[in-house]
PDB file of C-alpha atoms in Angstrom:
ATOM      1  CA  MET A   1      -0.289   0.001  -0.019  1.00 60.00           C
ATOM      2  CA  LYS A   2       0.835   3.464  -0.404  1.00 56.00           C
ATOM      3  CA  SER A   3       1.631   6.582   1.371  1.00 54.00           C
ATOM      4  CA  ASN A   4      -0.798   9.506   0.039  1.00 52.00           C
ATOM      5  CA  ASN A   5       0.080  11.307   3.027  1.00 57.00           C
ATOM      6  CA  SER A   6       2.124  14.137   1.854  1.00 66.00           C
ATOM      7  CA  THR A   7       3.048  15.299   5.648  1.00 87.00           C
ATOM      8  CA  LEU A   8       4.206  12.153   6.498  1.00 93.00           C
ATOM      9  CA  PRO A   9       7.916  11.846   8.206  1.00 94.00           C
ATOM     10  CA  THR A  10       8.857   9.397   4.613  1.00 93.00           C
ATOM     11  CA  GLU A  11      12.833   9.945   5.637  1.00 94.00           C
ATOM     12  CA  ASP A  12      12.365   8.564   9.136  1.00 94.00           C
ATOM     13  CA  LEU A  13       9.790   5.582   8.170  1.00 95.00           C
ATOM     14  CA  LYS A  14      12.382   4.814   5.245  1.00 94.00           C
ATOM     15  CA  LYS A  15      15.204   5.071   7.844  1.00 93.00           C
ATOM     16  CA  TYR A  16      13.439   2.092   9.645  1.00 92.00           C
ATOM     17  CA  GLY A  17      12.036   0.323   7.426  1.00 93.00           C
ATOM     18  CA  ILE A  18       8.388   0.626   7.443  1.00 94.00           C
ATOM     19  CA  ILE A  19       8.129   2.427   3.889  1.00 94.00           C
ATOM     20  CA  GLU A  20      10.235   1.567   1.412  1.00 93.00           C
ATOM     21  CA  ALA A  21      11.961   3.782  -1.258  1.00 92.00           C
ATOM     22  CA  ASP A  22       8.836   3.578  -3.677  1.00 91.00           C
ATOM     23  CA  ASN A  23       6.820   5.398  -0.487  1.00 90.00           C
ATOM     24  CA  SER A  24       5.437   1.847  -0.472  1.00 92.00           C
ATOM     25  CA  PHE A  25       4.739   0.506   3.180  1.00 94.00           C
ATOM     26  CA  SER A  26       6.698  -2.369   4.385  1.00 93.00           C
ATOM     27  CA  LYS A  27       5.243  -5.690   2.758  1.00 91.00           C
ATOM     28  CA  LYS A  28       5.373  -6.887   6.375  1.00 90.00           C
ATOM     29  CA  LEU A  29       2.508  -4.865   7.674  1.00 92.00           C
ATOM     30  CA  THR A  30      -0.855  -5.769   6.457  1.00 92.00           C
ATOM     31  CA  PRO A  31      -3.453  -2.750   5.418  1.00 92.00           C
ATOM     32  CA  ASP A  32      -4.940  -3.771   9.001  1.00 93.00           C
ATOM     33  CA  ASP A  33      -1.985  -2.917   9.975  1.00 93.00           C
ATOM     34  CA  ILE A  34      -1.105   0.186   8.810  1.00 93.00           C
ATOM     35  CA  GLN A  35      -4.729   2.154   9.021  1.00 94.00           C
ATOM     36  CA  LYS A  36      -3.761   1.386  12.543  1.00 94.00           C
ATOM     37  CA  PHE A  37      -0.268   2.547  12.431  1.00 95.00           C
ATOM     38  CA  LEU A  38      -2.127   5.981  11.266  1.00 94.00           C
ATOM     39  CA  GLN A  39      -4.355   6.392  13.823  1.00 94.00           C
ATOM     40  CA  GLY A  40      -1.491   6.592  16.256  1.00 92.00           C
ATOM     41  CA  PHE A  41      -1.062   2.834  17.651  1.00 94.00           C
ATOM     42  CA  ILE A  42       2.166   1.725  18.545  1.00 93.00           C
ATOM     43  CA  ILE A  43       4.201  -0.870  15.983  1.00 93.00           C
ATOM     44  CA  VAL A  44       6.831  -2.639  18.388  1.00 90.00           C
ATOM     45  CA  ALA A  45       9.796  -4.515  17.241  1.00 90.00           C
ATOM     46  CA  ASP A  46      11.194  -7.037  19.321  1.00 87.00           C
ATOM     47  CA  ASN A  47      14.770  -8.982  18.997  1.00 86.00           C
ATOM     48  CA  ASP A  48      16.769 -10.750  21.474  1.00 87.00           C
ATOM     49  CA  LYS A  49      16.616  -8.845  23.867  1.00 91.00           C
ATOM     50  CA  ARG A  50      16.006  -4.873  21.929  1.00 90.00           C
ATOM     51  CA  ARG A  51      12.081  -3.621  21.830  1.00 89.00           C
ATOM     52  CA  ILE A  52      12.237  -0.726  19.594  1.00 91.00           C
ATOM     53  CA  THR A  53       8.779   0.960  19.037  1.00 91.00           C
ATOM     54  CA  PHE A  54       7.780   3.193  16.800  1.00 94.00           C
ATOM     55  CA  GLN A  55       4.547   6.142  16.555  1.00 94.00           C
ATOM     56  CA  LEU A  56       3.397   8.474  14.303  1.00 95.00           C
ATOM     57  CA  THR A  57       2.861  11.680  16.413  1.00 94.00           C
ATOM     58  CA  GLY A  58       1.750  15.447  15.526  1.00 93.00           C
ATOM     59  CA  ASN A  59      -0.860  14.694  13.534  1.00 93.00           C
ATOM     60  CA  ASN A  60       0.967  12.403  11.710  1.00 94.00           C
ATOM     61  CA  THR A  61       4.038  14.764  10.529  1.00 95.00           C
ATOM     62  CA  GLN A  62       7.271  12.971  13.061  1.00 94.00           C
ATOM     63  CA  LEU A  63       7.759   9.873  13.959  1.00 95.00           C
ATOM     64  CA  ASP A  64       8.587   8.852  18.093  1.00 92.00           C
ATOM     65  CA  VAL A  65      11.089   6.450  18.275  1.00 91.00           C
ATOM     66  CA  ASN A  66      11.640   5.020  21.266  1.00 88.00           C
ATOM     67  CA  MET A  67      14.363   1.833  22.205  1.00 89.00           C
ATOM     68  CA  TYR A  68      14.851  -0.065  25.281  1.00 89.00           C
ATOM     69  CA  GLU A  69      16.578  -3.389  26.425  1.00 91.00           C
ATOM     70  CA  ARG A  70      15.133  -6.367  27.413  1.00 92.00           C
ATOM     71  CA  ASP A  71      16.913  -8.062  30.925  1.00 91.00           C
ATOM     72  CA  LYS A  72      16.264 -11.233  29.472  1.00 91.00           C
ATOM     73  CA  ASN A  73      16.577 -13.198  26.181  1.00 91.00           C
ATOM     74  CA  LEU A  74      12.984 -12.552  24.297  1.00 90.00           C
ATOM     75  CA  ASP A  75      12.954 -16.906  22.565  1.00 91.00           C
ATOM     76  CA  ALA A  76      14.160 -17.902  26.126  1.00 92.00           C
ATOM     77  CA  ILE A  77      11.296 -15.691  27.957  1.00 93.00           C
ATOM     78  CA  LEU A  78       8.618 -16.769  25.215  1.00 91.00           C
ATOM     79  CA  GLY A  79       9.944 -20.491  26.321  1.00 92.00           C
ATOM     80  CA  LYS A  80       9.673 -20.626  29.635  1.00 93.00           C
ATOM     81  CA  SER A  81       6.931 -19.052  29.857  1.00 93.00           C
ATOM     82  CA  LYS A  82       4.450 -22.154  28.561  1.00 89.00           C
ATOM     83  CA  SER A  83       5.428 -23.830  31.707  1.00 91.00           C
ATOM     84  CA  GLY A  84       5.156 -20.932  33.906  1.00 92.00           C
ATOM     85  CA  ILE A  85       4.562 -17.558  34.136  1.00 96.00           C
ATOM     86  CA  GLU A  86       7.813 -15.097  33.404  1.00 96.00           C
ATOM     87  CA  TYR A  87       8.464 -11.428  34.325  1.00 97.00           C
ATOM     88  CA  SER A  88      11.019  -9.628  32.339  1.00 95.00           C
ATOM     89  CA  ASP A  89      12.024  -5.640  33.356  1.00 94.00           C
ATOM     90  CA  ILE A  90      12.653  -3.517  30.130  1.00 91.00           C
ATOM     91  CA  LYS A  91      14.563  -0.300  30.519  1.00 88.00           C
ATOM     92  CA  ASN A  92      13.914   2.602  27.999  1.00 85.00           C
ATOM     93  CA  ILE A  93      17.348   3.219  27.207  1.00 85.00           C
ATOM     94  CA  SER A  94      16.140   6.357  25.189  1.00 79.00           C
ATOM     95  CA  PRO A  95      18.264   9.778  25.966  1.00 71.00           C
ATOM     96  CA  ASP A  96      15.027  11.257  26.674  1.00 65.00           C
ATOM     97  CA  GLY A  97      13.233   7.965  28.448  1.00 55.00           C
ATOM     98  CA  LYS A  98      13.087   9.662  32.083  1.00 57.00           C
ATOM     99  CA  TYR A  99      11.186   7.854  34.822  1.00 51.00           C
ATOM    100  CA  LYS A 100       9.682   5.309  31.949  1.00 58.00           C
ATOM    101  CA  GLU A 101      13.423   3.523  31.658  1.00 69.00           C
ATOM    102  CA  LEU A 102      11.752   0.900  33.485  1.00 80.00           C
ATOM    103  CA  GLU A 103       8.673  -1.024  32.440  1.00 89.00           C
ATOM    104  CA  LYS A 104       7.513  -4.559  34.183  1.00 94.00           C
ATOM    105  CA  LYS A 105       5.964  -7.322  32.105  1.00 95.00           C
ATOM    106  CA  ALA A 106       4.609 -10.840  33.075  1.00 97.00           C
ATOM    107  CA  PHE A 107       4.083 -13.172  30.321  1.00 96.00           C
ATOM    108  CA  ILE A 108       1.547 -15.795  29.690  1.00 96.00           C
ATOM    109  CA  TYR A 109       1.301 -18.792  27.955  1.00 94.00           C
ATOM    110  CA  ASP A 110      -2.586 -19.326  26.954  1.00 92.00           C
ATOM    111  CA  ALA A 111      -3.026 -23.027  26.505  1.00 89.00           C
ATOM    112  CA  LEU A 112      -6.653 -22.026  23.919  1.00 91.00           C
ATOM    113  CA  LEU A 113      -5.141 -19.806  21.759  1.00 91.00           C
ATOM    114  CA  LYS A 114      -1.466 -21.609  21.796  1.00 91.00           C
ATOM    115  CA  ILE A 115       0.208 -18.644  21.746  1.00 93.00           C
ATOM    116  CA  VAL A 116       2.256 -16.551  24.833  1.00 94.00           C
ATOM    117  CA  LYS A 117       0.708 -12.918  25.739  1.00 95.00           C
ATOM    118  CA  GLU A 118       2.387 -10.073  27.382  1.00 94.00           C
ATOM    119  CA  TYR A 119       1.044  -8.534  30.370  1.00 97.00           C
ATOM    120  CA  ASP A 120       2.144  -4.470  31.142  1.00 95.00           C
ATOM    121  CA  PHE A 121       2.027  -4.163  34.938  1.00 97.00           C
ATOM    122  CA  ILE A 122       0.444  -1.043  34.911  1.00 95.00           C
ATOM    123  CA  LYS A 123      -1.692  -0.896  31.543  1.00 94.00           C
ATOM    124  CA  ASP A 124      -2.924  -4.307  32.625  1.00 96.00           C
ATOM    125  CA  ALA A 125      -2.934  -4.203  35.734  1.00 96.00           C
ATOM    126  CA  ALA A 126      -6.530  -5.270  36.708  1.00 95.00           C
ATOM    127  CA  GLU A 127      -6.415  -8.042  34.683  1.00 96.00           C
ATOM    128  CA  LEU A 128      -3.094  -9.698  35.269  1.00 97.00           C
ATOM    129  CA  THR A 129      -3.739  -9.784  38.963  1.00 97.00           C
ATOM    130  CA  LYS A 130      -6.935 -11.642  38.302  1.00 95.00           C
ATOM    131  CA  ILE A 131      -5.189 -14.079  36.393  1.00 95.00           C
ATOM    132  CA  ILE A 132      -2.767 -14.626  39.387  1.00 95.00           C
ATOM    133  CA  ALA A 133      -5.710 -15.065  41.949  1.00 94.00           C
ATOM    134  CA  GLU A 134      -7.787 -17.115  39.890  1.00 92.00           C
ATOM    135  CA  ARG A 135      -4.685 -19.731  39.841  1.00 90.00           C
ATOM    136  CA  LYS A 136      -5.340 -19.691  43.788  1.00 89.00           C
ATOM    137  CA  ASN A 137      -1.090 -20.640  43.445  1.00 91.00           C
ATOM    138  CA  ALA A 138       0.263 -19.463  46.768  1.00 91.00           C
ATOM    139  CA  VAL A 139       4.222 -19.790  44.513  1.00 92.00           C
ATOM    140  CA  ASP A 140       2.622 -17.243  41.908  1.00 94.00           C
ATOM    141  CA  THR A 141       0.954 -15.288  44.775  1.00 94.00           C
ATOM    142  CA  HIS A 142       4.187 -14.572  46.168  1.00 94.00           C
ATOM    143  CA  ARG A 143       6.514 -14.323  42.575  1.00 95.00           C
ATOM    144  CA  TYR A 144       3.829 -11.512  41.566  1.00 97.00           C
ATOM    145  CA  LYS A 145       3.650  -9.610  45.131  1.00 96.00           C
ATOM    146  CA  ASN A 146       7.683  -9.405  45.022  1.00 96.00           C
ATOM    147  CA  GLU A 147       7.607  -8.053  42.031  1.00 97.00           C
ATOM    148  CA  LEU A 148       4.614  -5.707  42.111  1.00 97.00           C
ATOM    149  CA  LEU A 149       7.044  -4.297  45.707  1.00 97.00           C
ATOM    150  CA  GLN A 150       9.873  -3.998  43.706  1.00 95.00           C
ATOM    151  CA  LEU A 151       7.953  -1.884  41.376  1.00 95.00           C
ATOM    152  CA  LYS A 152       6.628   0.301  44.080  1.00 96.00           C
ATOM    153  CA  SER A 153      10.033   0.580  45.354  1.00 94.00           C
ATOM    154  CA  PHE A 154      11.490   1.730  41.618  1.00 92.00           C
ATOM    155  CA  LEU A 155       9.117   4.074  41.559  1.00 93.00           C
ATOM    156  CA  GLN A 156       8.535   5.756  45.248  1.00 94.00           C
ATOM    157  CA  ASP A 157      12.413   6.260  43.930  1.00 91.00           C
ATOM    158  CA  LYS A 158      11.632   8.109  40.686  1.00 89.00           C
ATOM    159  CA  ILE A 159       9.047  10.687  43.028  1.00 91.00           C
ATOM    160  CA  GLU A 160      11.769  12.046  44.387  1.00 90.00           C
ATOM    161  CA  GLU A 161      14.340  12.252  41.851  1.00 87.00           C
ATOM    162  CA  TYR A 162      11.780  13.611  39.365  1.00 86.00           C
ATOM    163  CA  PRO A 163       9.515  16.062  41.256  1.00 90.00           C
ATOM    164  CA  GLU A 164       8.237  18.059  38.961  1.00 90.00           C
ATOM    165  CA  ILE A 165       6.427  14.784  37.783  1.00 88.00           C
ATOM    166  CA  ALA A 166       5.684  13.442  40.693  1.00 91.00           C
ATOM    167  CA  LYS A 167       1.854  13.372  40.221  1.00 92.00           C
ATOM    168  CA  GLU A 168       2.115  11.721  36.959  1.00 90.00           C
ATOM    169  CA  ILE A 169       4.374   8.752  38.647  1.00 92.00           C
ATOM    170  CA  SER A 170       2.054   8.983  41.732  1.00 95.00           C
ATOM    171  CA  VAL A 171      -0.486   7.822  39.078  1.00 95.00           C
ATOM    172  CA  ASP A 172       0.977   4.657  38.277  1.00 94.00           C
ATOM    173  CA  LEU A 173       2.395   4.166  41.696  1.00 95.00           C
ATOM    174  CA  ASN A 174      -1.222   4.220  43.104  1.00 97.00           C
ATOM    175  CA  ILE A 175      -2.059   1.154  40.882  1.00 97.00           C
ATOM    176  CA  VAL A 176       0.870  -0.993  41.566  1.00 97.00           C
ATOM    177  CA  SER A 177      -0.411  -0.128  45.257  1.00 97.00           C
ATOM    178  CA  ARG A 178      -3.765  -1.265  44.303  1.00 97.00           C
ATOM    179  CA  GLU A 179      -3.325  -4.585  43.042  1.00 97.00           C
ATOM    180  CA  ILE A 180      -0.781  -5.420  45.949  1.00 96.00           C
ATOM    181  CA  SER A 181      -3.835  -4.872  47.916  1.00 95.00           C
ATOM    182  CA  SER A 182      -5.606  -6.856  45.719  1.00 94.00           C
ATOM    183  CA  ILE A 183      -3.573  -9.950  45.851  1.00 92.00           C
ATOM    184  CA  GLU A 184      -2.897  -9.988  49.609  1.00 90.00           C
ATOM    185  CA  SER A 185      -6.449 -10.173  50.179  1.00 87.00           C
ATOM    186  CA  ILE A 186      -6.297 -13.528  48.385  1.00 78.00           C
ATOM    187  CA  SER A 187      -8.282 -16.397  50.401  1.00 55.00           C
ATOM    188  CA  LEU A 188      -5.605 -19.812  49.503  1.00 54.00           C
ATOM    189  CA  PRO A 189      -6.349 -23.240  51.186  1.00 50.00           C
ATOM    190  CA  GLU A 190      -4.510 -23.404  54.133  1.00 47.00           C
ATOM    191  CA  GLU A 191      -1.829 -26.115  53.113  1.00 45.00           C
ATOM    192  CA  LEU A 192      -0.474 -23.691  50.102  1.00 47.00           C
ATOM    193  CA  LYS A 193      -0.476 -20.344  52.246  1.00 47.00           C
ATOM    194  CA  GLN A 194       2.119 -22.666  54.399  1.00 50.00           C
ATOM    195  CA  LYS A 195       4.248 -22.956  51.606  1.00 49.00           C
ATOM    196  CA  GLU A 196       4.497 -19.447  50.462  1.00 47.00           C
ATOM    197  CA  GLY A 197       7.764 -17.383  51.198  1.00 43.00           C
ATOM    198  CA  LYS A 198       9.382 -20.952  51.073  1.00 42.00           C
ATOM    199  CA  GLU A 199       9.963 -21.163  47.217  1.00 42.00           C
ATOM    200  CA  ASP A 200      13.038 -19.524  45.645  1.00 39.00           C
ATOM    201  CA  ILE A 201      11.796 -16.849  43.871  1.00 32.00           C
ATOM    202  CA  GLN A 202       7.545 -12.412  34.073  1.00 29.00           C
ATOM    203  CA  LEU A 203       0.248  -8.083  18.444  1.00 38.00           C
ATOM    204  CA  ASN A 204       4.041  -7.665  19.469  1.00 43.00           C
ATOM    205  CA  VAL A 205       6.247  -7.936  16.178  1.00 47.00           C
ATOM    206  CA  ASN A 206       8.939  -9.568  15.859  1.00 46.00           C
ATOM    207  CA  ASP A 207      10.978  -7.904  13.096  1.00 47.00           C
ATOM    208  CA  PRO A 208      15.148  -7.780  13.755  1.00 45.00           C
ATOM    209  CA  ASP A 209      15.872  -5.332  11.149  1.00 48.00           C
ATOM    210  CA  MET A 210      13.436  -3.344  11.102  1.00 49.00           C
ATOM    211  CA  TYR A 211      15.189  -0.906  12.938  1.00 39.00           C
ATOM    212  CA  GLN A 212      18.346  -1.870  11.307  1.00 44.00           C
ATOM    213  CA  ASP A 213      19.129  -1.049   7.510  1.00 37.00           C
ATOM    214  CA  ALA A 214      15.744  -0.927   5.645  1.00 31.00           C
ATOM    215  CA  ASN A 215      17.254  -2.722   2.300  1.00 33.00           C
ATOM    216  CA  ARG A 216      18.376  -5.823   4.527  1.00 40.00           C
ATOM    217  CA  GLU A 217      17.548  -9.328   3.644  1.00 35.00           C
ATOM    218  CA  ARG A 218      14.445 -10.276   5.673  1.00 35.00           C
ATOM    219  CA  ASP A 219      14.653 -13.536   7.000  1.00 41.00           C
ATOM    220  CA  GLU A 220      11.157 -14.853   6.388  1.00 43.00           C
ATOM    221  CA  GLU A 221      11.152 -18.201   8.298  1.00 38.00           C
ATOM    222  CA  PHE A 222      12.226 -17.206  11.450  1.00 38.00           C
ATOM    223  CA  GLU A 223      10.114 -13.945  11.450  1.00 48.00           C
ATOM    224  CA  GLU A 224       6.925 -16.238  11.179  1.00 44.00           C
ATOM    225  CA  GLN A 225       8.659 -18.386  13.767  1.00 41.00           C
ATOM    226  CA  GLN A 226       8.565 -16.045  15.820  1.00 46.00           C
ATOM    227  CA  GLU A 227       5.484 -13.564  15.200  1.00 50.00           C
ATOM    228  CA  ALA A 228       2.910 -17.201  15.900  1.00 44.00           C
ATOM    229  CA  GLU A 229       4.002 -16.734  19.156  1.00 43.00           C
ATOM    230  CA  ARG A 230       3.373 -13.355  20.056  1.00 47.00           C
ATOM    231  CA  SER A 231       0.137 -11.992  21.268  1.00 41.00           C
ATOM    232  CA  ARG A 232      -0.146  -8.062  20.051  1.00 45.00           C
ATOM    233  CA  GLY A 233       1.901  -5.728  17.647  1.00 49.00           C
ATOM    234  CA  PHE A 234       0.002  -2.969  17.524  1.00 49.00           C
ATOM    235  CA  ARG A 235      -1.390  -1.178  20.835  1.00 49.00           C
ATOM    236  CA  ARG A 236      -2.624   2.361  22.150  1.00 45.00           C
TER     237      ARG A 236
END
């Protein structure tokens, strides 16, 4: 599909392989993907420990690019999440990342759909807590609570570090505090409660070259294999 919008930042879009040399959108993107992107949705590209997101801003005149680094290899996360909940931290390594340089994620395998779903501790807070609660598993509950406490501590530190945006950070902090209270109220069988604390204690588009050379040869087999395991590639 060719871009008819003359206001688009075509050079930046070409740089990252979103638009081809002839001004057509990458064949990796479906017409629905393109429409969502033009409406403000975010393209997420994952590769190994790296993540990069693209979003059109300023009435589609600018391309907002953010780079992240994950604490674990994505393939390892996806593999382990098929046998249990896997947690991961993603740091914003963009120059202007500010306090949001850390995002905490949970990866959970959906046996019905046969895909791994990614849940954000802030954006998907209520849904994630509900999933953990429904498992009625003391180990899962304990691990999740620990992850929430780590995020709470991080946000509290950032409030002191960035007082000028303390109100914005407090919104996220309140969400995390609410989920901690919710997870603490879960009623578990007594035998499971006794185990708690006795165990050792995280539509994505996998496109390893989207943020590299736009003309680099695509490895279609690798891409299709990874895309089958992703749950969401575009999001608000």
